[in-house]
Amino acid sequence: MVVAGSAIALLAATFGVINTFTMDHHMAGMAGTAGHSGSTLQGMPYAHMPEMFIAAFGILLALSGALLRPPRESHTAAVTPQSARTRILTITAATAALTIDISKTSTLGFVIPGMRAEYGLTPQTASFLAVCGLIGTATGAFLFSRLSGRIGRRRSYLIATLGFTVTSMCGSMPDFTGNLIMCGLMGTAVGGLAPLLIGLLRETVEGRDKGATVAALSVVATAIGFLIASGSALWLEPIFGWRVLWLIGAPTGLLLVLVTPVIPAFSAKTSSAQPRPADQAIGAQTMTAGVQRSFAFLIGVLTFGLTTWVPTLSRAGGIPTEMANQTLTVASCLMVPLALLVMRGYGRLGPAYIAVTLASATAFMLLALILTGTAAAVSWICAGALVLALFAVNTMAAVILPIAADLAGPDRRDREAGTVSVFNRLGGLCGPLLLAGLISSTTDVFTAVAVLALLSAAAAWFIGRRHRHVRQQPQPVLNAHSSESQTSCDGLRYVSMTGDTGRDG
């Protein structure tokens, strides 16, 4: 059933996308939009889209097969080390999948202007597209992180990528309501992939600084994902219109499905005799589940709140529109080479200190943005401060899931990363609304940025204070298979913080 359902979904999605590119819009009953060239894609009536419903049936069939006949976990297969070639292939596939996953999320901002023009939407109405997408990603993160424990990581990955591929047909929707529904479903698939892929990378990467490497890969994937989205908007949208930005998800989704055999069937299991490193024990006690979720919520507020108000910030700082549109792209370009700096810092400082460092840097950059926007008369100075602020916020967003995966036990890694992702998306939902309540005029936007800076500084102070307190105590080091919440003394050993136990955490 899983194979049959997957085949049905992929074939239907392929034919549906091809049909969108080749259909005769006048024969389909869709009037051409005035001023559009003949190559500009348009929506199709639902009666001309049977592939969409067939593809949905295929996904449901595959999901039913996975739930009715879940695979049996082999303990020997779970603990058998992978060869170097297999690890490299898995890391490459997972990083590429994470990049494509993030590019689809970033596409949302490039789709809305064209959608508004075609459907005649107000900004308030168009914002519902982002709301549906964020609700979908939060739902997907919750569902798939739990689903992987029942049907395995590989089948969860397959179902998510099938959803990713099929929902690319939202580029054929004839009305805004259809786009809202499909965007929510696409968000569910996209939100489910990220925690699974981060957990997979954490288990596959070898070496002492696994968390640092995964954090760097996440930063690079975030940056390249946005560059792919912006490049697609730059090169394809002028030719085919905004719908092509959704439709290109079909071929990229097909590539994700093709690498499914590389994905391990289950989460890895480690030997119960393997002690947990001291830096992870300190980090887990500093950044408990509650702290991680609160921090992730704050990051969501910062990321989506600041990004939403980039145009208003640009006007308040006297930045030309063309320069403002390039700020996110420049910030993403900076993230690629500086990922090595993030990896170095994570490896030396540990998960707790890297969170403190990034939160402090974000607060500083936001304050610099306020000063340059209110006091500087040179627009490029304000633009530079905006780029750095966006860089700091987006880097912090890219690191939070690797931190959650690094601190979680192997048997709870997907679930914990998924839960943290849910809170991050909920923060993203609240961020624009919270800032909108503070902003009644263009000049008030800097007041809202000051609030964000204060929240970021408060997070840095709180986590730093907890970290100093934890380091002063004798530290129990949990076995690698143990949960952070374990209170039993079984499998614990105490280490002296004055000894050579690795990073500071």
Short mmCIF file of C-alpha atoms in Angstrom, two decimals:
data_model
loop_
_atom_site.label_atom_id
_atom_site.label_comp_id
_atom_site.label_asym_id
_atom_site.label_seq_id
_atom_site.Cartn_x
_atom_site.Cartn_y
_atom_site.Cartn_z
CA MET A 1 0.00 0.00 0.00
CA VAL A 2 2.83 2.40 0.79
CA VAL A 3 4.54 1.84 -2.57
CA ALA A 4 1.27 1.91 -4.52
CA GLY A 5 0.06 5.07 -2.79
CA SER A 6 3.41 6.79 -3.35
CA ALA A 7 3.38 5.91 -7.06
CA ILE A 8 -0.18 7.18 -7.49
CA ALA A 9 0.59 10.47 -5.72
CA LEU A 10 3.79 11.12 -7.69
CA LEU A 11 2.28 10.30 -11.09
CA ALA A 12 -0.79 12.42 -10.42
CA ALA A 13 1.30 15.36 -9.23
CA THR A 14 3.57 15.10 -12.27
CA PHE A 15 0.67 15.08 -14.73
CA GLY A 16 -1.04 17.90 -12.82
CA VAL A 17 1.97 20.20 -13.05
CA ILE A 18 2.53 19.37 -16.72
CA ASN A 19 -1.13 20.08 -17.38
CA THR A 20 -0.77 23.52 -15.81
CA PHE A 21 2.08 24.43 -18.15
CA THR A 22 0.45 23.04 -21.31
CA MET A 23 -3.27 23.74 -20.90
CA ASP A 24 -5.21 26.14 -23.11
CA HIS A 25 -6.60 28.64 -20.62
CA HIS A 26 -9.44 29.76 -22.89
CA MET A 27 -10.58 26.18 -23.46
CA ALA A 28 -10.35 25.64 -19.71
CA GLY A 29 -12.76 28.47 -19.12
CA MET A 30 -10.25 30.76 -17.39
CA ALA A 31 -10.15 34.21 -18.86
CA GLY A 32 -6.69 35.58 -19.40
CA THR A 33 -5.56 38.38 -17.14
CA ALA A 34 -5.12 41.68 -18.87
CA GLY A 35 -1.55 42.63 -19.47
CA HIS A 36 -0.20 39.10 -19.00
CA SER A 37 1.97 37.53 -21.63
CA GLY A 38 1.06 34.23 -23.22
CA SER A 39 3.60 32.39 -21.03
CA THR A 40 2.11 33.63 -17.76
CA LEU A 41 0.54 30.74 -15.86
CA GLN A 42 -3.07 31.00 -14.72
CA GLY A 43 -5.36 29.02 -12.48
CA MET A 44 -7.55 26.14 -13.63
CA PRO A 45 -11.15 25.26 -12.67
CA TYR A 46 -11.36 22.44 -10.14
CA ALA A 47 -13.19 20.34 -12.74
CA HIS A 48 -10.02 20.36 -14.83
CA MET A 49 -7.82 19.21 -11.93
CA PRO A 50 -8.65 15.54 -11.29
CA GLU A 51 -4.93 14.89 -10.66
CA MET A 52 -5.11 16.86 -7.42
CA PHE A 53 -7.78 14.58 -5.95
CA ILE A 54 -6.07 11.43 -7.24
CA ALA A 55 -2.79 12.56 -5.65
CA ALA A 56 -4.56 13.17 -2.33
CA PHE A 57 -5.96 9.63 -2.50
CA GLY A 58 -2.44 8.30 -3.12
CA ILE A 59 -1.06 10.02 -0.02
CA LEU A 60 -3.90 8.72 2.13
CA LEU A 61 -3.31 5.23 0.77
CA ALA A 62 0.41 5.39 1.57
CA LEU A 63 -0.27 6.76 5.06
CA SER A 64 -2.87 4.05 5.73
CA GLY A 65 -0.44 1.36 4.64
CA ALA A 66 2.27 2.77 6.92
CA LEU A 67 -0.08 2.91 9.91
CA LEU A 68 -1.72 -0.47 9.37
CA ARG A 69 1.54 -2.33 8.85
CA PRO A 70 4.26 -0.43 10.69
CA PRO A 71 7.78 -1.77 10.07
CA ARG A 72 9.52 -3.75 12.77
CA GLU A 73 12.57 -2.14 14.25
CA SER A 74 15.72 -4.21 14.14
CA HIS A 75 17.95 -3.53 17.12
CA THR A 76 21.04 -4.80 15.35
CA ALA A 77 20.40 -2.57 12.37
CA ALA A 78 19.90 0.39 14.67
CA VAL A 79 23.26 0.03 16.39
CA THR A 80 25.32 -1.09 13.38
CA PRO A 81 27.72 1.73 12.37
CA GLN A 82 27.30 3.16 8.90
CA SER A 83 30.16 3.12 6.43
CA ALA A 84 31.88 6.40 5.64
CA ARG A 85 30.37 6.45 2.16
CA THR A 86 26.87 5.87 3.48
CA ARG A 87 27.28 8.61 6.08
CA ILE A 88 28.45 11.13 3.50
CA LEU A 89 25.56 10.24 1.20
CA THR A 90 23.06 10.52 4.05
CA ILE A 91 24.44 13.87 5.24
CA THR A 92 24.42 15.25 1.69
CA ALA A 93 20.87 14.07 1.04
CA ALA A 94 19.57 15.37 4.39
CA THR A 95 21.24 18.77 3.98
CA ALA A 96 19.90 19.12 0.43
CA ALA A 97 16.42 18.14 1.62
CA LEU A 98 16.62 20.69 4.45
CA THR A 99 17.68 23.37 1.95
CA ILE A 100 14.75 22.63 -0.35
CA ASP A 101 12.43 22.51 2.65
CA ILE A 102 13.53 25.97 3.80
CA SER A 103 13.37 27.40 0.27
CA LYS A 104 9.69 26.49 0.10
CA THR A 105 9.01 28.35 3.36
CA SER A 106 10.93 31.38 2.08
CA THR A 107 8.92 31.39 -1.15
CA LEU A 108 5.85 32.64 0.72
CA GLY A 109 7.04 36.24 0.79
CA PHE A 110 7.72 36.27 -2.95
CA VAL A 111 4.32 34.79 -3.86
CA ILE A 112 2.10 37.25 -1.99
CA PRO A 113 2.65 40.37 -4.19
CA GLY A 114 1.65 38.58 -7.40
CA MET A 115 -1.25 36.88 -5.67
CA ARG A 116 -2.53 40.21 -4.38
CA ALA A 117 -2.39 41.71 -7.85
CA GLU A 118 -4.23 38.81 -9.50
CA TYR A 119 -6.94 38.33 -6.90
CA GLY A 120 -7.25 42.00 -5.89
CA LEU A 121 -6.49 41.32 -2.23
CA THR A 122 -5.86 43.83 0.54
CA PRO A 123 -2.67 43.40 2.62
CA GLN A 124 -4.75 42.20 5.57
CA THR A 125 -6.48 39.52 3.49
CA ALA A 126 -3.24 38.41 1.85
CA SER A 127 -1.64 37.97 5.28
CA PHE A 128 -3.95 34.99 5.87
CA LEU A 129 -1.72 33.03 3.49
CA ALA A 130 1.21 33.38 5.90
CA VAL A 131 -1.06 32.53 8.84
CA CYS A 132 -2.23 29.31 7.16
CA GLY A 133 1.36 28.40 6.29
CA LEU A 134 2.58 28.90 9.85
CA ILE A 135 -0.33 26.97 11.34
CA GLY A 136 0.48 24.18 8.91
CA THR A 137 4.18 24.09 9.82
CA ALA A 138 3.35 23.97 13.54
CA THR A 139 0.87 21.16 12.92
CA GLY A 140 3.35 19.24 10.77
CA ALA A 141 6.15 19.55 13.31
CA PHE A 142 3.89 18.14 16.01
CA LEU A 143 2.36 15.32 13.95
CA PHE A 144 5.43 14.00 12.15
CA SER A 145 7.69 14.09 15.20
CA ARG A 146 5.16 11.74 16.86
CA LEU A 147 4.48 9.76 13.71
CA SER A 148 8.15 8.84 13.30
CA GLY A 149 8.00 6.96 16.59
CA ARG A 150 5.23 4.74 15.23
CA ILE A 151 6.01 4.17 11.57
CA GLY A 152 9.72 4.98 11.58
CA ARG A 153 11.73 7.89 10.30
CA ARG A 154 12.00 6.74 6.68
CA ARG A 155 8.25 6.32 6.16
CA SER A 156 7.55 9.61 7.97
CA TYR A 157 10.03 11.30 5.65
CA LEU A 158 8.36 9.68 2.62
CA ILE A 159 4.85 10.81 3.62
CA ALA A 160 6.11 14.38 4.26
CA THR A 161 7.92 14.59 0.91
CA LEU A 162 4.86 13.22 -0.89
CA GLY A 163 2.81 15.98 0.71
CA PHE A 164 5.49 18.50 -0.25
CA THR A 165 5.35 17.34 -3.90
CA VAL A 166 1.58 17.08 -4.26
CA THR A 167 0.78 20.45 -2.66
CA SER A 168 3.00 22.18 -5.24
CA MET A 169 -0.13 21.99 -7.40
CA CYS A 170 -1.46 24.93 -5.38
CA GLY A 171 0.05 26.97 -8.22
CA SER A 172 -2.97 25.83 -10.25
CA MET A 173 -5.61 27.01 -7.76
CA PRO A 174 -8.27 29.22 -9.36
CA ASP A 175 -9.11 31.20 -6.21
CA PHE A 176 -7.59 32.49 -3.00
CA THR A 177 -9.50 30.06 -0.78
CA GLY A 178 -7.94 27.11 -2.59
CA ASN A 179 -4.51 28.66 -2.10
CA LEU A 180 -5.13 29.03 1.63
CA ILE A 181 -6.09 25.37 2.01
CA MET A 182 -3.16 24.11 -0.05
CA CYS A 183 -0.72 26.44 1.71
CA GLY A 184 -1.80 25.00 5.06
CA LEU A 185 -1.33 21.45 3.77
CA MET A 186 2.03 22.33 2.27
CA GLY A 187 3.05 23.86 5.59
CA THR A 188 2.14 20.60 7.32
CA ALA A 189 4.53 18.69 5.04
CA VAL A 190 7.30 21.30 5.28
CA GLY A 191 6.98 21.61 9.06
CA GLY A 192 7.21 17.85 9.46
CA LEU A 193 10.44 17.54 7.48
CA ALA A 194 12.69 19.97 9.36
CA PRO A 195 12.78 18.21 12.80
CA LEU A 196 13.23 14.80 11.15
CA LEU A 197 16.15 16.02 9.05
CA ILE A 198 17.87 17.82 11.94
CA GLY A 199 17.57 14.69 14.09
CA LEU A 200 18.94 12.57 11.24
CA LEU A 201 21.94 14.87 10.75
CA ARG A 202 22.68 14.83 14.49
CA GLU A 203 22.82 11.02 14.47
CA THR A 204 24.74 10.67 11.21
CA VAL A 205 27.51 13.23 11.70
CA GLU A 206 30.57 11.77 13.41
CA GLY A 207 33.16 13.40 15.60
CA ARG A 208 33.33 15.13 18.93
CA ASP A 209 31.49 18.28 17.81
CA LYS A 210 28.38 16.76 16.25
CA GLY A 211 26.11 19.55 17.43
CA ALA A 212 28.44 22.21 16.06
CA THR A 213 28.55 20.57 12.63
CA VAL A 214 24.77 20.19 12.47
CA ALA A 215 24.32 23.83 13.52
CA ALA A 216 26.64 24.94 10.70
CA LEU A 217 24.81 22.78 8.16
CA SER A 218 21.49 24.23 9.32
CA VAL A 219 22.80 27.79 8.91
CA VAL A 220 24.07 27.03 5.41
CA ALA A 221 20.80 25.31 4.44
CA THR A 222 18.79 28.29 5.73
CA ALA A 223 20.88 30.75 3.74
CA ILE A 224 20.95 28.75 0.50
CA GLY A 225 17.25 27.96 0.82
CA PHE A 226 16.41 31.66 0.85
CA LEU A 227 18.79 32.34 -2.04
CA ILE A 228 17.07 29.61 -4.08
CA ALA A 229 13.68 31.17 -3.33
CA SER A 230 14.84 34.69 -4.21
CA GLY A 231 16.66 33.45 -7.33
CA SER A 232 13.53 31.64 -8.52
CA ALA A 233 11.51 34.82 -8.01
CA LEU A 234 14.13 36.84 -9.89
CA TRP A 235 14.51 34.55 -12.92
CA LEU A 236 11.23 32.63 -13.26
CA GLU A 237 8.48 34.90 -11.96
CA PRO A 238 8.91 37.58 -14.68
CA ILE A 239 8.36 34.88 -17.32
CA PHE A 240 5.72 32.58 -15.86
CA GLY A 241 4.17 34.65 -13.06
CA TRP A 242 3.95 33.96 -9.33
CA ARG A 243 2.37 30.52 -9.74
CA VAL A 244 5.61 28.98 -10.98
CA LEU A 245 7.17 29.56 -7.53
CA TRP A 246 4.77 26.94 -6.15
CA LEU A 247 4.87 24.61 -9.14
CA ILE A 248 8.67 24.15 -9.06
CA GLY A 249 8.11 22.31 -5.79
CA ALA A 250 7.04 19.27 -7.82
CA PRO A 251 10.44 18.46 -9.41
CA THR A 252 12.33 19.31 -6.22
CA GLY A 253 9.89 17.21 -4.21
CA LEU A 254 10.43 14.32 -6.61
CA LEU A 255 14.17 14.56 -5.93
CA LEU A 256 13.46 14.36 -2.20
CA VAL A 257 11.36 11.22 -2.72
CA LEU A 258 14.14 9.58 -4.75
CA VAL A 259 16.60 9.82 -1.82
CA THR A 260 14.17 8.06 0.56
CA PRO A 261 16.20 4.78 0.53
CA VAL A 262 19.15 6.71 1.99
CA ILE A 263 17.11 7.74 5.06
CA PRO A 264 17.50 5.27 7.97
CA ALA A 265 14.31 3.39 8.77
CA PHE A 266 14.46 4.32 12.48
CA SER A 267 16.23 6.66 14.84
CA ALA A 268 19.62 5.38 15.91
CA LYS A 269 20.06 3.64 19.23
CA THR A 270 23.29 3.87 21.20
CA SER A 271 24.75 1.58 23.76
CA SER A 272 23.50 2.18 27.29
CA ALA A 273 27.08 2.02 28.54
CA GLN A 274 28.11 5.09 26.56
CA PRO A 275 28.32 8.09 28.92
CA ARG A 276 26.90 11.41 27.97
CA PRO A 277 29.52 14.18 27.44
CA ALA A 278 29.79 16.74 30.20
CA ASP A 279 28.98 19.67 27.93
CA GLN A 280 25.66 18.09 26.96
CA ALA A 281 24.81 17.37 30.60
CA ILE A 282 25.46 21.03 31.50
CA GLY A 283 23.61 22.28 28.43
CA ALA A 284 20.61 20.02 29.13
CA GLN A 285 20.33 21.29 32.70
CA THR A 286 20.76 24.91 31.59
CA MET A 287 18.41 24.74 28.63
CA THR A 288 15.65 22.53 29.95
CA ALA A 289 12.64 21.69 27.81
CA GLY A 290 10.78 24.72 29.12
CA VAL A 291 13.70 27.07 28.42
CA GLN A 292 14.16 25.68 24.91
CA ARG A 293 10.49 26.12 24.06
CA SER A 294 10.36 29.65 25.47
CA PHE A 295 13.54 30.55 23.59
CA ALA A 296 12.14 29.04 20.38
CA PHE A 297 8.92 31.04 20.80
CA LEU A 298 10.96 34.23 21.23
CA ILE A 299 13.01 33.43 18.13
CA GLY A 300 9.79 33.00 16.16
CA VAL A 301 8.59 36.42 17.37
CA LEU A 302 11.92 37.98 16.40
CA THR A 303 12.24 36.28 13.02
CA PHE A 304 8.76 36.78 11.63
CA GLY A 305 8.16 40.04 13.48
CA LEU A 306 11.27 41.72 12.13
CA THR A 307 10.94 40.30 8.62
CA THR A 308 7.31 41.44 8.36
CA TRP A 309 8.26 45.03 9.15
CA VAL A 310 11.33 45.30 6.89
CA PRO A 311 9.52 47.63 4.42
CA THR A 312 8.36 49.91 7.25
CA LEU A 313 11.82 49.93 8.83
CA SER A 314 13.31 50.82 5.48
CA ARG A 315 11.01 53.79 5.01
CA ALA A 316 11.66 54.99 8.56
CA GLY A 317 15.44 54.78 7.99
CA GLY A 318 15.34 56.46 4.60
CA ILE A 319 16.41 53.31 2.73
CA PRO A 320 15.44 53.20 -0.97
CA THR A 321 12.96 50.46 -1.91
CA GLU A 322 15.46 48.69 -4.19
CA MET A 323 18.05 48.57 -1.41
CA ALA A 324 15.44 47.36 1.11
CA ASN A 325 14.47 44.45 -1.14
CA GLN A 326 18.09 43.31 -1.18
CA THR A 327 18.65 43.28 2.58
CA LEU A 328 17.38 39.72 3.15
CA THR A 329 19.45 38.47 0.22
CA VAL A 330 22.62 40.14 1.51
CA ALA A 331 21.97 38.78 5.02
CA SER A 332 21.59 35.26 3.55
CA CYS A 333 24.85 35.63 1.62
CA LEU A 334 26.62 36.57 4.85
CA MET A 335 25.28 33.45 6.58
CA VAL A 336 27.05 31.04 4.21
CA PRO A 337 30.71 31.88 5.01
CA LEU A 338 29.96 32.77 8.64
CA ALA A 339 28.50 29.29 9.21
CA LEU A 340 32.10 28.22 9.90
CA LEU A 341 32.29 30.83 12.64
CA VAL A 342 29.05 29.50 14.13
CA MET A 343 30.45 25.96 14.05
CA ARG A 344 33.67 27.10 15.71
CA GLY A 345 31.78 29.00 18.39
CA TYR A 346 29.37 26.14 19.04
CA GLY A 347 32.27 23.68 19.31
CA ARG A 348 34.16 25.84 21.80
CA LEU A 349 31.29 27.28 23.81
CA GLY A 350 28.66 24.53 23.74
CA PRO A 351 24.90 24.82 23.13
CA ALA A 352 24.05 27.05 26.12
CA TYR A 353 26.77 29.61 25.53
CA ILE A 354 26.14 29.78 21.79
CA ALA A 355 22.48 30.57 22.56
CA VAL A 356 23.59 33.34 24.95
CA THR A 357 26.06 34.69 22.40
CA LEU A 358 23.57 34.79 19.55
CA ALA A 359 20.82 36.32 21.70
CA SER A 360 23.25 39.01 22.93
CA ALA A 361 24.45 39.70 19.38
CA THR A 362 20.86 39.98 18.20
CA ALA A 363 20.01 42.47 20.95
CA PHE A 364 23.10 44.52 20.07
CA MET A 365 22.29 44.53 16.34
CA LEU A 366 18.71 45.56 16.98
CA LEU A 367 19.87 48.44 19.17
CA ALA A 368 22.30 49.46 16.44
CA LEU A 369 19.41 49.43 13.99
CA ILE A 370 17.44 51.76 16.25
CA LEU A 371 20.35 54.19 16.62
CA THR A 372 21.15 54.29 12.91
CA GLY A 373 17.51 54.62 11.95
CA THR A 374 16.79 57.49 14.32
CA ALA A 375 20.11 59.33 14.33
CA ALA A 376 21.98 58.51 11.10
CA ALA A 377 21.35 60.61 8.04
CA VAL A 378 23.06 58.16 5.68
CA SER A 379 20.71 55.54 4.32
CA TRP A 380 23.41 52.95 3.60
CA ILE A 381 24.43 52.94 7.28
CA CYS A 382 20.87 52.11 8.28
CA ALA A 383 20.74 49.48 5.53
CA GLY A 384 23.92 47.90 6.87
CA ALA A 385 22.48 47.78 10.39
CA LEU A 386 19.30 46.19 9.04
CA VAL A 387 21.31 43.52 7.20
CA LEU A 388 23.27 42.69 10.35
CA ALA A 389 20.08 42.54 12.44
CA LEU A 390 18.45 40.17 9.94
CA PHE A 391 21.63 38.09 9.85
CA ALA A 392 21.70 37.74 13.64
CA VAL A 393 17.99 36.87 13.91
CA ASN A 394 18.05 34.32 11.07
CA THR A 395 21.23 32.69 12.39
CA MET A 396 19.62 32.27 15.80
CA ALA A 397 16.56 30.74 14.11
CA ALA A 398 18.75 28.28 12.21
CA VAL A 399 20.52 27.10 15.38
CA ILE A 400 17.60 26.45 17.74
CA LEU A 401 16.57 23.07 16.25
CA PRO A 402 20.16 21.72 16.23
CA ILE A 403 20.44 22.73 19.89
CA ALA A 404 17.23 20.84 20.71
CA ALA A 405 18.43 17.76 18.81
CA ASP A 406 21.87 17.95 20.43
CA LEU A 407 20.49 18.01 23.97
CA ALA A 408 17.79 15.36 23.51
CA GLY A 409 18.30 11.65 24.02
CA PRO A 410 18.34 9.48 20.85
CA ASP A 411 14.94 7.94 21.58
CA ARG A 412 13.33 11.39 21.98
CA ARG A 413 15.33 13.45 19.49
CA ASP A 414 12.67 13.76 16.77
CA ARG A 415 9.93 14.41 19.31
CA GLU A 416 11.86 17.10 21.20
CA ALA A 417 13.01 18.84 18.00
CA GLY A 418 9.43 18.73 16.72
CA THR A 419 8.04 20.25 19.92
CA VAL A 420 10.61 23.06 19.85
CA SER A 421 9.71 23.69 16.20
CA VAL A 422 6.03 23.96 17.15
CA PHE A 423 6.78 26.71 19.68
CA ASN A 424 8.98 28.48 17.15
CA ARG A 425 6.11 28.55 14.64
CA LEU A 426 3.66 29.72 17.30
CA GLY A 427 6.03 32.59 18.01
CA GLY A 428 6.07 33.33 14.30
CA LEU A 429 2.28 33.57 14.35
CA CYS A 430 2.31 35.95 17.31
CA GLY A 431 5.29 38.08 16.22
CA PRO A 432 3.62 40.23 13.53
CA LEU A 433 0.48 40.58 15.68
CA LEU A 434 2.45 41.71 18.73
CA LEU A 435 4.40 44.27 16.73
CA ALA A 436 1.27 45.49 14.98
CA GLY A 437 -0.17 46.33 18.41
CA LEU A 438 2.84 48.52 19.13
CA ILE A 439 2.99 50.29 15.79
CA SER A 440 0.49 53.01 14.93
CA SER A 441 2.78 55.06 12.69
CA THR A 442 6.03 54.65 10.76
CA THR A 443 8.12 56.13 13.58
CA ASP A 444 6.66 53.69 16.10
CA VAL A 445 8.42 50.82 14.34
CA PHE A 446 11.64 51.61 16.19
CA THR A 447 9.76 51.34 19.49
CA ALA A 448 8.73 47.83 18.46
CA VAL A 449 12.34 47.00 17.54
CA ALA A 450 13.41 48.25 20.99
CA VAL A 451 10.95 45.80 22.56
CA LEU A 452 12.46 42.97 20.48
CA ALA A 453 15.96 44.00 21.55
CA LEU A 454 14.89 44.04 25.21
CA LEU A 455 13.35 40.55 24.91
CA SER A 456 16.48 39.19 23.23
CA ALA A 457 18.73 40.72 25.91
CA ALA A 458 16.50 39.29 28.65
CA ALA A 459 16.78 35.82 27.11
CA ALA A 460 20.57 36.12 26.97
CA TRP A 461 20.72 37.24 30.62
CA PHE A 462 18.40 34.47 31.85
CA ILE A 463 20.15 31.61 30.00
CA GLY A 464 23.58 32.96 30.96
CA ARG A 465 22.58 33.20 34.62
CA ARG A 466 21.24 29.63 34.62
CA HIS A 467 24.40 28.40 32.92
CA ARG A 468 26.67 29.98 35.55
CA HIS A 469 24.55 28.50 38.33
CA VAL A 470 24.61 25.01 36.80
CA ARG A 471 28.38 25.05 36.31
CA GLN A 472 28.89 25.74 40.01
CA GLN A 473 27.18 22.45 40.91
CA PRO A 474 28.59 18.89 40.62
CA GLN A 475 27.33 17.69 37.26
CA PRO A 476 25.68 14.29 36.64
CA VAL A 477 26.47 13.00 33.16
CA LEU A 478 23.55 11.03 31.75
CA ASN A 479 24.01 7.96 29.64
CA ALA A 480 23.51 8.67 25.97
CA HIS A 481 20.21 6.79 25.91
CA SER A 482 18.74 8.66 28.86
CA SER A 483 16.19 11.46 28.76
CA GLU A 484 17.04 14.88 30.17
CA SER A 485 14.21 14.54 32.64
CA GLN A 486 15.60 11.32 34.11
CA THR A 487 15.92 11.65 37.89
CA SER A 488 17.12 8.19 38.75
CA CYS A 489 20.76 7.75 39.77
CA ASP A 490 21.08 4.70 37.51
CA GLY A 491 23.61 5.26 34.78
CA LEU A 492 24.88 8.56 36.21
CA ARG A 493 28.43 9.57 36.94
CA TYR A 494 29.64 12.82 38.45
CA VAL A 495 32.42 14.85 36.90
CA SER A 496 34.47 17.65 38.29
CA MET A 497 34.05 20.90 36.36
CA THR A 498 37.70 21.70 36.96
CA GLY A 499 38.76 18.61 35.03
CA ASP A 500 39.26 18.24 31.30
CA THR A 501 35.73 17.24 30.32
CA GLY A 502 35.48 18.98 26.99
CA ARG A 503 33.49 22.12 26.18
CA ASP A 504 31.97 24.35 28.81
CA GLY A 505 28.43 23.60 27.58
#
